Tab-separated table of C-alpha atoms in Angstrom:
chain	number	residue	atom	x	y	z
A	8	UNK	CA	0.096	0.009	0.006
A	9	UNK	CA	1.264	3.686	-1.178
A	10	UNK	CA	1.049	6.085	1.578
A	11	UNK	CA	0.757	9.757	0.645
A	12	UNK	CA	1.232	13.253	2.530
A	13	UNK	CA	-0.691	16.238	2.089
A	14	UNK	CA	2.178	18.151	0.414
A	15	UNK	CA	2.924	14.770	-1.922
A	16	UNK	CA	-0.465	15.008	-3.101
A	17	UNK	CA	0.101	18.825	-4.255
A	18	UNK	CA	3.413	17.551	-5.926
A	19	UNK	CA	1.391	14.977	-7.860
A	20	UNK	CA	-1.113	17.617	-9.029
A	21	UNK	CA	1.557	19.376	-10.032
A	22	UNK	CA	3.712	16.700	-12.258
A	23	UNK	CA	0.580	15.637	-13.641
A	24	UNK	CA	-0.845	19.325	-14.644
A	25	UNK	CA	2.490	19.247	-17.018
A	26	UNK	CA	0.987	17.256	-19.487
A	27	UNK	CA	-3.243	17.752	-18.711
A	28	UNK	CA	-5.442	20.078	-17.967
A	29	UNK	CA	-7.238	20.387	-14.847
A	30	UNK	CA	-10.395	19.680	-16.717
A	31	UNK	CA	-8.970	15.777	-17.742
A	32	UNK	CA	-7.632	15.328	-14.509
A	33	UNK	CA	-10.913	15.967	-13.335
A	34	UNK	CA	-12.951	13.887	-15.567
A	35	UNK	CA	-10.511	11.161	-14.674
A	36	UNK	CA	-10.679	10.970	-10.882
A	37	UNK	CA	-14.673	11.119	-11.646
A	38	UNK	CA	-14.572	8.085	-14.064
A	39	UNK	CA	-12.559	6.524	-10.761
A	40	UNK	CA	-15.197	7.147	-8.313
A	41	UNK	CA	-18.002	6.046	-11.048
A	42	UNK	CA	-16.452	2.946	-11.042
A	43	UNK	CA	-17.294	2.257	-7.284
A	44	UNK	CA	-20.910	3.232	-7.610
A	45	UNK	CA	-22.345	2.524	-10.928
A	46	UNK	CA	-24.674	0.303	-9.372
A	47	UNK	CA	-26.302	2.879	-7.642
A	48	UNK	CA	-29.451	4.917	-8.112
A	49	UNK	CA	-31.016	8.316	-6.865
A	50	UNK	CA	-27.748	10.024	-5.402
A	51	UNK	CA	-27.253	13.370	-4.409
A	52	UNK	CA	-23.605	15.101	-4.716
A	53	UNK	CA	-22.772	17.764	-2.257
A	54	UNK	CA	-19.945	19.958	-3.877
A	55	UNK	CA	-17.680	22.568	-2.416
A	56	UNK	CA	-16.076	25.407	-4.362
A	57	UNK	CA	-12.451	23.680	-5.186
A	58	UNK	CA	-11.375	20.993	-7.409
A	59	UNK	CA	-13.007	18.479	-5.050
A	60	UNK	CA	-16.144	20.184	-5.984
A	61	UNK	CA	-15.355	19.938	-9.244
A	62	UNK	CA	-14.912	15.823	-9.337
A	63	UNK	CA	-18.278	15.928	-7.746
A	64	UNK	CA	-19.938	18.113	-10.570
A	65	UNK	CA	-18.144	15.805	-13.019
A	66	UNK	CA	-19.285	12.758	-11.788
A	67	UNK	CA	-22.874	13.900	-11.677
A	68	UNK	CA	-22.394	14.334	-15.471
A	69	UNK	CA	-21.665	10.780	-15.595
A	70	UNK	CA	-24.232	9.818	-13.430
A	71	UNK	CA	-26.661	11.295	-15.937
A	72	UNK	CA	-25.190	10.404	-18.775
A	73	UNK	CA	-26.182	6.672	-17.507
A	74	UNK	CA	-29.460	7.714	-17.073
A	75	UNK	CA	-29.028	7.368	-13.206
A	76	UNK	CA	-31.545	9.958	-11.080
A	77	UNK	CA	-28.499	12.470	-9.364
A	78	UNK	CA	-28.680	15.873	-8.279
A	79	UNK	CA	-26.294	18.423	-7.245
A	80	UNK	CA	-26.375	20.475	-3.979
A	81	UNK	CA	-23.780	22.964	-4.445
A	82	UNK	CA	-22.317	24.579	-1.229
A	83	UNK	CA	-21.187	27.840	-2.941
A	84	UNK	CA	-21.940	29.700	-6.373
A	85	UNK	CA	-19.287	31.896	-6.417
A	86	UNK	CA	-15.475	31.936	-6.062
A	87	UNK	CA	-14.966	28.523	-7.645
A	88	UNK	CA	-11.860	27.053	-8.800
A	89	UNK	CA	-11.241	26.974	-12.489
A	90	UNK	CA	-11.893	23.276	-12.642
A	91	UNK	CA	-15.062	23.468	-10.358
A	92	UNK	CA	-16.545	26.306	-12.936
A	93	UNK	CA	-16.324	24.521	-15.857
A	94	UNK	CA	-18.457	21.385	-14.211
A	95	UNK	CA	-20.924	23.546	-12.119
A	96	UNK	CA	-21.744	25.276	-15.535
A	97	UNK	CA	-22.356	22.047	-17.498
A	98	UNK	CA	-24.577	20.565	-14.271
A	99	UNK	CA	-26.091	23.957	-14.342
A	100	UNK	CA	-27.294	23.860	-18.041
A	101	UNK	CA	-28.494	20.132	-17.849
A	102	UNK	CA	-30.270	21.017	-14.825
A	103	UNK	CA	-28.542	18.619	-12.209
A	104	UNK	CA	-28.678	21.448	-9.346
A	105	UNK	CA	-31.156	20.641	-6.510
A	106	UNK	CA	-32.333	22.265	-3.326
A	107	UNK	CA	-31.170	20.830	0.004
A	108	UNK	CA	-34.112	18.834	0.295
A	109	UNK	CA	-33.607	16.519	-2.334
A	110	UNK	CA	-30.801	15.538	-0.437
A	111	UNK	CA	-33.554	13.693	2.078
A	112	UNK	CA	-35.024	11.504	-0.896
A	113	UNK	CA	-31.707	10.240	-2.049
A	114	UNK	CA	-30.185	6.643	-1.487
A	115	UNK	CA	-26.843	7.553	-1.594
A	116	UNK	CA	-24.729	10.933	-0.625
A	117	UNK	CA	-21.366	11.582	-2.070
A	118	UNK	CA	-19.404	14.021	-0.222
A	119	UNK	CA	-17.353	16.461	-2.729
A	120	UNK	CA	-16.822	19.383	-0.587
A	121	UNK	CA	-13.254	19.655	0.535
A	122	UNK	CA	-10.538	16.572	-0.217
A	123	UNK	CA	-7.237	17.198	1.043
A	124	UNK	CA	-7.509	21.007	1.086
A	125	UNK	CA	-9.318	20.880	4.509
A	126	UNK	CA	-7.179	22.388	7.554
A	127	UNK	CA	-9.558	23.745	10.014
A	128	UNK	CA	-13.175	23.374	11.465
A	129	UNK	CA	-15.663	23.759	8.527
A	130	UNK	CA	-18.108	26.627	8.950
A	131	UNK	CA	-20.722	28.545	7.260
A	132	UNK	CA	-22.555	26.841	4.671
A	133	UNK	CA	-20.385	23.785	4.281
A	134	UNK	CA	-20.311	22.704	7.855
A	135	UNK	CA	-24.251	23.363	8.488
A	136	UNK	CA	-24.097	20.860	5.218
A	137	UNK	CA	-21.959	18.460	6.775
A	138	UNK	CA	-23.872	18.280	10.136
A	139	UNK	CA	-26.901	17.645	7.934
A	140	UNK	CA	-25.604	14.900	5.852
A	141	UNK	CA	-24.102	12.719	8.841
A	142	UNK	CA	-27.439	13.283	10.262
A	143	UNK	CA	-29.497	12.205	7.909
A	144	UNK	CA	-28.780	8.257	8.226
A	145	UNK	CA	-27.983	8.006	4.646
A	146	UNK	CA	-25.104	6.428	3.281
A	147	UNK	CA	-22.417	8.568	2.548
A	148	UNK	CA	-18.969	7.857	0.064
A	149	UNK	CA	-16.275	10.729	0.522
A	150	UNK	CA	-14.141	11.877	-2.481
A	151	UNK	CA	-10.451	11.290	-1.630
A	152	UNK	CA	-10.583	12.465	2.182
A	153	UNK	CA	-13.644	13.265	4.101
A	154	UNK	CA	-14.979	16.836	4.343
A	155	UNK	CA	-13.730	18.165	7.788
A	156	UNK	CA	-10.463	15.921	8.598
A	157	UNK	CA	-6.754	17.437	8.101
A	158	UNK	CA	-5.340	14.751	5.710
A	159	UNK	CA	-1.748	14.552	7.488
A	160	UNK	CA	-2.698	14.518	10.961
A	161	UNK	CA	-6.214	12.835	10.810
A	162	UNK	CA	-7.395	15.412	13.032
A	163	UNK	CA	-11.165	15.264	12.431
A	164	UNK	CA	-12.856	18.650	13.400
A	165	UNK	CA	-15.680	19.101	14.931
A	166	UNK	CA	-17.737	19.335	11.955
A	167	UNK	CA	-16.153	16.443	9.596
A	168	UNK	CA	-17.910	13.596	7.454
A	169	UNK	CA	-18.993	10.448	8.558
A	170	UNK	CA	-18.688	8.393	5.400
A	171	UNK	CA	-19.325	4.549	4.904
A	172	UNK	CA	-16.633	4.639	2.216
A	173	UNK	CA	-13.824	7.063	1.067
A	174	UNK	CA	-12.575	6.753	-2.418
A	175	UNK	CA	-9.187	8.060	-2.075
A	176	UNK	CA	-6.748	8.549	-5.134
A	177	UNK	CA	-3.406	7.074	-5.954
A	178	UNK	CA	-2.524	6.600	-2.377
A	179	UNK	CA	-4.129	6.259	1.575
A	180	UNK	CA	-3.550	9.557	2.865
A	181	UNK	CA	-1.227	9.705	6.059
A	182	UNK	CA	-4.245	10.891	8.332
A	183	UNK	CA	-6.611	7.756	7.865
A	184	UNK	CA	-4.034	5.803	10.200
A	185	UNK	CA	-5.131	7.845	13.116
A	186	UNK	CA	-7.074	5.929	15.690
A	187	UNK	CA	-10.145	8.087	15.539
A	188	UNK	CA	-10.088	8.293	11.379
A	189	UNK	CA	-11.891	5.180	10.933
A	190	UNK	CA	-15.007	6.327	12.185
A	191	UNK	CA	-14.958	9.121	9.568
A	192	UNK	CA	-13.386	7.213	6.462
A	193	UNK	CA	-15.334	4.258	7.122
A	194	UNK	CA	-13.943	1.697	4.380
A	195	UNK	CA	-10.926	3.051	2.446
A	196	UNK	CA	-10.371	2.191	-1.239
A	197	UNK	CA	-7.673	3.553	-3.404
A	198	UNK	CA	-7.992	4.167	-6.855
A	199	UNK	CA	-5.236	5.253	-9.359
A	200	UNK	CA	-6.044	7.487	-12.460
A	201	UNK	CA	-5.283	6.585	-15.918
A	202	UNK	CA	-1.890	8.881	-15.852
A	203	UNK	CA	1.629	8.214	-16.983
A	204	UNK	CA	3.946	6.770	-14.294
A	205	UNK	CA	4.810	9.574	-11.936
A	206	UNK	CA	7.552	7.729	-9.814
A	207	UNK	CA	10.294	9.289	-11.182
A	208	UNK	CA	9.568	12.576	-10.238
A	209	UNK	CA	7.776	11.613	-6.951
A	210	UNK	CA	8.281	9.334	-4.551
A	211	UNK	CA	5.381	7.780	-2.509
A	212	UNK	CA	6.141	5.858	0.727
A	213	UNK	CA	5.113	2.034	1.181
A	214	UNK	CA	3.479	0.961	4.204
A	215	UNK	CA	6.092	-1.468	6.010
A	216	UNK	CA	3.671	-4.179	8.039
A	217	UNK	CA	6.113	-7.052	8.323
A	218	UNK	CA	9.564	-8.034	8.890
A	219	UNK	CA	11.730	-11.432	9.178
A	220	UNK	CA	14.662	-12.262	11.449
A	221	UNK	CA	17.537	-14.815	10.335
A	222	UNK	CA	17.141	-18.040	13.142
A	223	UNK	CA	20.110	-18.311	15.138
A	224	UNK	CA	22.402	-20.748	13.390
A	225	UNK	CA	23.142	-24.315	14.799
A	226	UNK	CA	26.954	-23.247	15.522
A	227	UNK	CA	26.998	-19.903	16.021
A	228	UNK	CA	28.645	-18.164	18.925
A	229	UNK	CA	29.344	-14.446	20.054
A	230	UNK	CA	31.838	-13.560	16.990
A	231	UNK	CA	29.058	-14.484	14.260
A	232	UNK	CA	26.693	-12.336	15.584
A	233	UNK	CA	29.005	-9.444	15.532
A	234	UNK	CA	30.234	-6.339	17.611
A	235	UNK	CA	28.440	-3.138	18.348
A	236	UNK	CA	30.412	0.070	19.669
A	237	UNK	CA	27.965	2.446	21.716
A	238	UNK	CA	29.503	6.279	22.110
A	239	UNK	CA	26.534	7.124	24.756
A	240	UNK	CA	25.837	8.526	28.353
A	241	UNK	CA	27.057	11.269	30.273
A	242	UNK	CA	26.954	12.134	34.035
A	243	UNK	CA	23.879	14.318	33.124
A	244	UNK	CA	22.186	11.246	31.331
A	245	UNK	CA	23.456	8.038	32.061
A	246	UNK	CA	19.798	6.701	31.495
A	247	UNK	CA	20.039	6.655	27.676
A	248	UNK	CA	23.404	4.693	27.420
A	249	UNK	CA	22.167	1.820	29.563
A	250	UNK	CA	19.041	1.742	27.738
A	251	UNK	CA	20.698	1.535	24.402
A	252	UNK	CA	23.056	-0.960	25.377
A	253	UNK	CA	21.051	-3.260	26.962
A	254	UNK	CA	18.530	-3.033	23.446
A	255	UNK	CA	21.699	-4.254	21.643
A	256	UNK	CA	22.325	-7.217	23.897
A	257	UNK	CA	18.913	-8.265	23.555
A	258	UNK	CA	18.374	-7.787	20.144
A	259	UNK	CA	21.131	-10.615	19.684
A	260	UNK	CA	24.562	-9.054	19.534
A	261	UNK	CA	27.070	-10.912	19.870
A	262	UNK	CA	29.457	-8.576	21.770
A	263	UNK	CA	28.327	-4.771	22.763
A	264	UNK	CA	30.764	-2.161	23.955
A	265	UNK	CA	29.497	0.771	26.006
A	266	UNK	CA	31.905	3.646	25.502
A	267	UNK	CA	31.100	6.626	28.122
A	268	UNK	CA	32.150	8.000	31.199
A	269	UNK	CA	33.533	6.069	34.026
A	270	UNK	CA	30.158	6.935	36.274
A	271	UNK	CA	27.922	5.433	33.362
A	272	UNK	CA	30.491	2.556	33.017
A	273	UNK	CA	30.156	1.731	36.719
A	274	UNK	CA	25.957	1.760	36.542
A	275	UNK	CA	26.276	-0.306	33.375
A	276	UNK	CA	28.290	-3.055	35.237
A	277	UNK	CA	25.390	-3.741	37.087
A	278	UNK	CA	22.337	-2.760	35.033
A	279	UNK	CA	23.974	-4.590	31.657
A	280	UNK	CA	26.410	-7.245	33.104
A	281	UNK	CA	26.831	-8.540	29.392
A	282	UNK	CA	28.164	-5.880	28.091
A	283	UNK	CA	32.349	-4.747	27.653
A	284	UNK	CA	33.282	-1.449	28.841
A	285	UNK	CA	35.741	1.860	27.482
A	286	UNK	CA	36.015	4.988	28.142
A	287	UNK	CA	35.881	8.232	25.724
A	288	UNK	CA	39.640	8.222	25.988
A	289	UNK	CA	39.828	4.670	24.325
A	290	UNK	CA	37.679	6.133	21.291
A	291	UNK	CA	40.387	4.003	19.344
A	292	UNK	CA	39.083	0.439	20.299
A	293	UNK	CA	36.161	0.673	18.019
A	294	UNK	CA	38.222	-0.358	15.243
A	295	UNK	CA	37.608	-3.997	16.233
A	296	UNK	CA	33.993	-3.570	15.589
A	297	UNK	CA	31.595	-3.848	13.155
A	298	UNK	CA	28.689	-1.052	13.502
A	299	UNK	CA	28.523	2.053	15.956
A	300	UNK	CA	25.752	3.889	17.432
A	301	UNK	CA	26.573	7.710	18.875
A	302	UNK	CA	24.609	10.209	20.280
A	303	UNK	CA	22.294	8.684	23.352
A	304	UNK	CA	22.866	10.546	26.565
A	305	UNK	CA	25.822	12.724	25.030
A	306	UNK	CA	26.100	16.191	26.425
A	307	UNK	CA	28.001	17.270	23.629
A	308	UNK	CA	30.066	15.403	21.750
A	309	UNK	CA	31.727	17.470	18.666
A	310	UNK	CA	35.098	15.984	19.260
A	311	UNK	CA	33.779	12.459	19.655
A	312	UNK	CA	31.399	12.618	16.200
A	313	UNK	CA	34.223	14.192	14.363
A	314	UNK	CA	36.800	11.498	15.209
A	315	UNK	CA	34.213	8.775	14.558
A	316	UNK	CA	33.249	10.482	11.282
A	317	UNK	CA	36.952	11.273	9.944
A	318	UNK	CA	38.780	8.080	11.610
A	319	UNK	CA	36.319	5.240	10.703
A	320	UNK	CA	34.126	3.656	7.983
A	321	UNK	CA	31.737	1.265	9.498
A	322	UNK	CA	28.187	1.712	9.674
A	323	UNK	CA	26.645	4.278	11.964
A	324	UNK	CA	23.835	5.256	13.894
A	325	UNK	CA	23.606	8.884	15.010
A	326	UNK	CA	21.273	10.020	17.460
A	327	UNK	CA	20.229	12.466	20.138
A	328	UNK	CA	22.745	14.703	20.776
A	329	UNK	CA	25.257	13.529	18.066
A	330	UNK	CA	22.504	14.687	16.000
A	331	UNK	CA	22.607	18.384	17.359
A	332	UNK	CA	26.277	18.512	16.879
A	333	UNK	CA	25.422	17.225	13.479
A	334	UNK	CA	23.160	20.115	12.694
A	335	UNK	CA	26.073	22.456	12.680
A	336	UNK	CA	28.640	20.238	10.372
A	337	UNK	CA	26.426	18.506	7.744
A	338	UNK	CA	29.692	19.112	5.734
A	339	UNK	CA	30.900	15.957	7.834
A	340	UNK	CA	28.336	13.753	5.805
A	341	UNK	CA	30.275	12.750	2.966
A	342	UNK	CA	28.393	9.711	1.703
A	343	UNK	CA	31.756	7.458	2.632
A	344	UNK	CA	29.951	5.018	4.477
A	345	UNK	CA	26.032	3.978	5.309
A	346	UNK	CA	25.094	6.522	8.148
A	347	UNK	CA	21.200	5.894	9.711
A	348	UNK	CA	20.070	9.444	11.360
A	349	UNK	CA	17.342	8.930	14.037
A	350	UNK	CA	15.674	12.014	14.818
A	351	UNK	CA	12.337	13.035	16.238
A	352	UNK	CA	10.629	16.056	14.571
A	353	UNK	CA	12.184	18.802	16.682
A	354	UNK	CA	15.427	17.471	15.899
A	355	UNK	CA	14.946	17.016	11.972
A	356	UNK	CA	14.205	20.391	11.999
A	357	UNK	CA	17.347	21.729	13.426
A	358	UNK	CA	18.919	20.024	10.674
A	359	UNK	CA	16.854	20.315	7.905
A	360	UNK	CA	15.562	24.418	8.962
A	361	UNK	CA	13.607	25.149	5.938
A	362	UNK	CA	11.393	22.221	6.328
A	363	UNK	CA	8.339	22.231	5.038
A	364	UNK	CA	6.699	19.136	5.024
A	365	UNK	CA	8.261	16.250	7.153
A	366	UNK	CA	8.301	13.562	4.431
A	367	UNK	CA	9.220	15.321	1.370
A	368	UNK	CA	11.999	17.028	3.477
A	369	UNK	CA	13.360	13.892	4.859
A	370	UNK	CA	13.224	12.316	1.506
A	371	UNK	CA	15.051	15.255	0.008
A	372	UNK	CA	17.564	14.983	2.816
A	373	UNK	CA	18.210	11.297	2.843
A	374	UNK	CA	19.120	11.983	-1.336
A	375	UNK	CA	21.184	14.996	-0.576
A	376	UNK	CA	23.378	13.863	2.043
A	377	UNK	CA	23.454	9.575	1.009
A	378	UNK	CA	21.715	9.138	4.379
A	379	UNK	CA	19.214	7.026	5.687
A	380	UNK	CA	16.867	8.852	7.870
A	381	UNK	CA	14.293	7.475	10.558
A	382	UNK	CA	11.745	10.677	11.360
A	383	UNK	CA	10.153	9.141	14.461
A	384	UNK	CA	6.537	9.727	15.095
A	385	UNK	CA	3.279	8.566	14.439
A	386	UNK	CA	3.911	5.796	11.531
A	387	UNK	CA	7.471	6.825	11.512
A	388	UNK	CA	9.202	7.296	8.302
A	389	UNK	CA	12.463	5.695	7.078
A	390	UNK	CA	13.979	6.612	3.951
A	391	UNK	CA	17.474	6.373	1.865
A	392	UNK	CA	15.693	9.007	-0.479
A	393	UNK	CA	15.237	6.339	-3.022
A	394	UNK	CA	12.646	4.006	-0.973
A	395	UNK	CA	10.651	4.967	1.656
A	396	UNK	CA	8.424	3.372	4.450
A	397	UNK	CA	5.956	4.356	6.803
A	398	UNK	CA	5.932	2.104	9.899
A	399	UNK	CA	2.695	0.413	10.616
A	400	UNK	CA	3.458	-0.387	14.355
A	401	UNK	CA	3.554	1.614	17.082
A	402	UNK	CA	1.245	3.678	19.670
A	403	UNK	CA	1.022	6.727	21.403
A	404	UNK	CA	1.603	4.825	25.001
A	405	UNK	CA	5.362	4.696	23.703
A	406	UNK	CA	5.601	8.283	24.372
A	407	UNK	CA	8.101	8.244	27.012
A	408	UNK	CA	11.828	9.398	27.503
A	409	UNK	CA	14.173	6.672	26.552
A	410	UNK	CA	12.316	5.061	23.918
A	411	UNK	CA	14.231	6.456	20.885
A	412	UNK	CA	17.606	5.275	22.832
A	413	UNK	CA	16.255	1.698	22.936
A	414	UNK	CA	15.108	1.895	19.101
A	415	UNK	CA	18.919	3.289	18.232
A	416	UNK	CA	20.480	0.259	20.071
A	417	UNK	CA	18.041	-2.345	18.307
A	418	UNK	CA	19.011	-0.940	15.102
A	419	UNK	CA	23.203	-0.740	15.564
A	420	UNK	CA	22.540	-4.157	16.998
A	421	UNK	CA	20.558	-5.347	13.437
A	422	UNK	CA	23.744	-3.035	11.801
A	423	UNK	CA	26.538	-5.711	13.311
A	424	UNK	CA	24.986	-8.450	12.895
A	425	UNK	CA	25.057	-8.147	8.978
A	426	UNK	CA	21.619	-6.840	8.073
A	427	UNK	CA	21.703	-4.249	5.228
A	428	UNK	CA	21.576	-0.328	6.423
A	429	UNK	CA	18.047	-0.052	4.919
A	430	UNK	CA	16.641	-3.181	6.530
A	431	UNK	CA	18.406	-2.629	9.931
A	432	UNK	CA	16.429	0.738	9.854
A	433	UNK	CA	13.156	-0.682	9.102
A	434	UNK	CA	13.303	-4.224	10.836
A	435	UNK	CA	14.298	-2.276	13.948
A	436	UNK	CA	11.284	0.821	13.884
A	437	UNK	CA	8.975	-2.116	12.902
A	438	UNK	CA	10.317	-4.566	15.960
A	439	UNK	CA	10.228	-1.426	18.353
A	440	UNK	CA	6.644	-0.349	17.650
A	441	UNK	CA	5.474	-4.380	17.367
A	442	UNK	CA	6.815	-4.721	21.226
A	443	UNK	CA	5.257	-1.612	21.743
A	444	UNK	CA	1.824	-2.454	20.529
A	445	UNK	CA	1.473	-5.583	22.324
A	446	UNK	CA	2.558	-4.027	25.459
A	447	UNK	CA	-0.130	-1.410	25.042
A	448	UNK	CA	-2.573	-3.976	24.970
A	449	UNK	CA	-2.183	-4.534	29.029
A	450	UNK	CA	-0.632	-0.909	30.119
A	451	UNK	CA	-1.540	2.704	29.536
A	452	UNK	CA	2.146	3.647	29.215
A	453	UNK	CA	4.864	1.248	27.717
A	454	UNK	CA	8.064	1.491	29.160
A	455	UNK	CA	11.188	1.462	27.374
A	456	UNK	CA	12.744	-0.863	29.905
A	457	UNK	CA	9.646	-3.514	29.178
A	458	UNK	CA	10.151	-2.879	25.308
A	459	UNK	CA	13.447	-4.285	26.202
A	460	UNK	CA	12.897	-6.948	28.138
A	461	UNK	CA	10.221	-8.425	24.956
A	462	UNK	CA	12.829	-8.030	22.278
A	463	UNK	CA	14.050	-11.605	22.347
A	464	UNK	CA	10.632	-12.638	22.159
A	465	UNK	CA	9.297	-10.586	19.708
A	466	UNK	CA	12.068	-11.480	17.306
A	467	UNK	CA	11.119	-15.293	17.740
A	468	UNK	CA	7.887	-14.270	16.501
A	469	UNK	CA	9.410	-12.991	13.154
A	470	UNK	CA	11.691	-15.513	12.385
A	471	UNK	CA	12.039	-17.127	9.374
A	472	UNK	CA	10.348	-20.703	8.926
């Protein structure tokens, strides 16, 4: 399944308008909707003033040609978009516009008021119509996005259509995965307009909804499963280092070394006895390892990050404190080795201060700097700039300090075990979220330490059979 943000959908429109008129695209969208309702009769279509309304007007013309009983209610008669005005005039000439009372005699209502352009609570005529449509008890099909829903966040405003079915174009909208969205979208059907392939110009995200792990081999030993080196922690932030280190161990890394302050190492000897230790002045020891993580719980760390990037070539995960350092030194990203960045939105804004749409900005950033970006949040985005995924696991109960440190420890462990960088990021994110989903069935808050305890059990469930 493909998933798109509002900005990506706008970009698709821009690309398609290079070879098609807006009226042609609206006609193709209406044809897609018609395929799903061609058996229906006595239909009322409620249209707004933009291109979503144009889809509704064009649909009415097609239904009329099939001798279906159809009427159109126009929420607005002025300030219509170009395509909306074009099809509105044709419906007007053919006598398809009806009064509101006709809606209550119909058997199906089509919502074509806003589409993905809604970003505040509908008011005025549109808001009133949404309330009346919902109160009618007549089945409603929304075109592209239920009117009154913000298509990225999934926020459902006070006046939001409660559709029986939503027919959306090209990709599932990001907001449809909000827990409250389902009662407004109903069944979601994705339709692709009959247009040329545009994937070379605009990259949509694929859903990440399953993973597998290799079974442990009969004759494996600690050197079979890789060696990870974690440069994490400070006197101020000891817990982050302990969480990431323990996560690396529990994810199955053969040897995990924590490089940190003496006070952190003292705590780690009790909290994670399986790990070995090095101090920051022993950083050169990392040459004997296969993957590294830097940043969890670091306070500063500019010289540490500079050393790692300039003196090593192993795959690297950069998180937390090291991301803040990197924001001032993006020229250090030379593309010579696999690097996975794991920012939350605030950290990514420091890396990419001119960000407009997080999805498109993350993909472009990954392309430009030849890195993998794991943009953490609802439906975490994983992208290397060429392939992009939205993770279908994870939930709000995991929003707790330290959760990201656990994720980074999981990812570096998978890197050290020989999974390729994009696989490591995808498998790590999905595993982390799947454990969170399991725990959230019983817990209001999913603690990071609880996630760690469940890692080996969940990995067993995802073993290759």
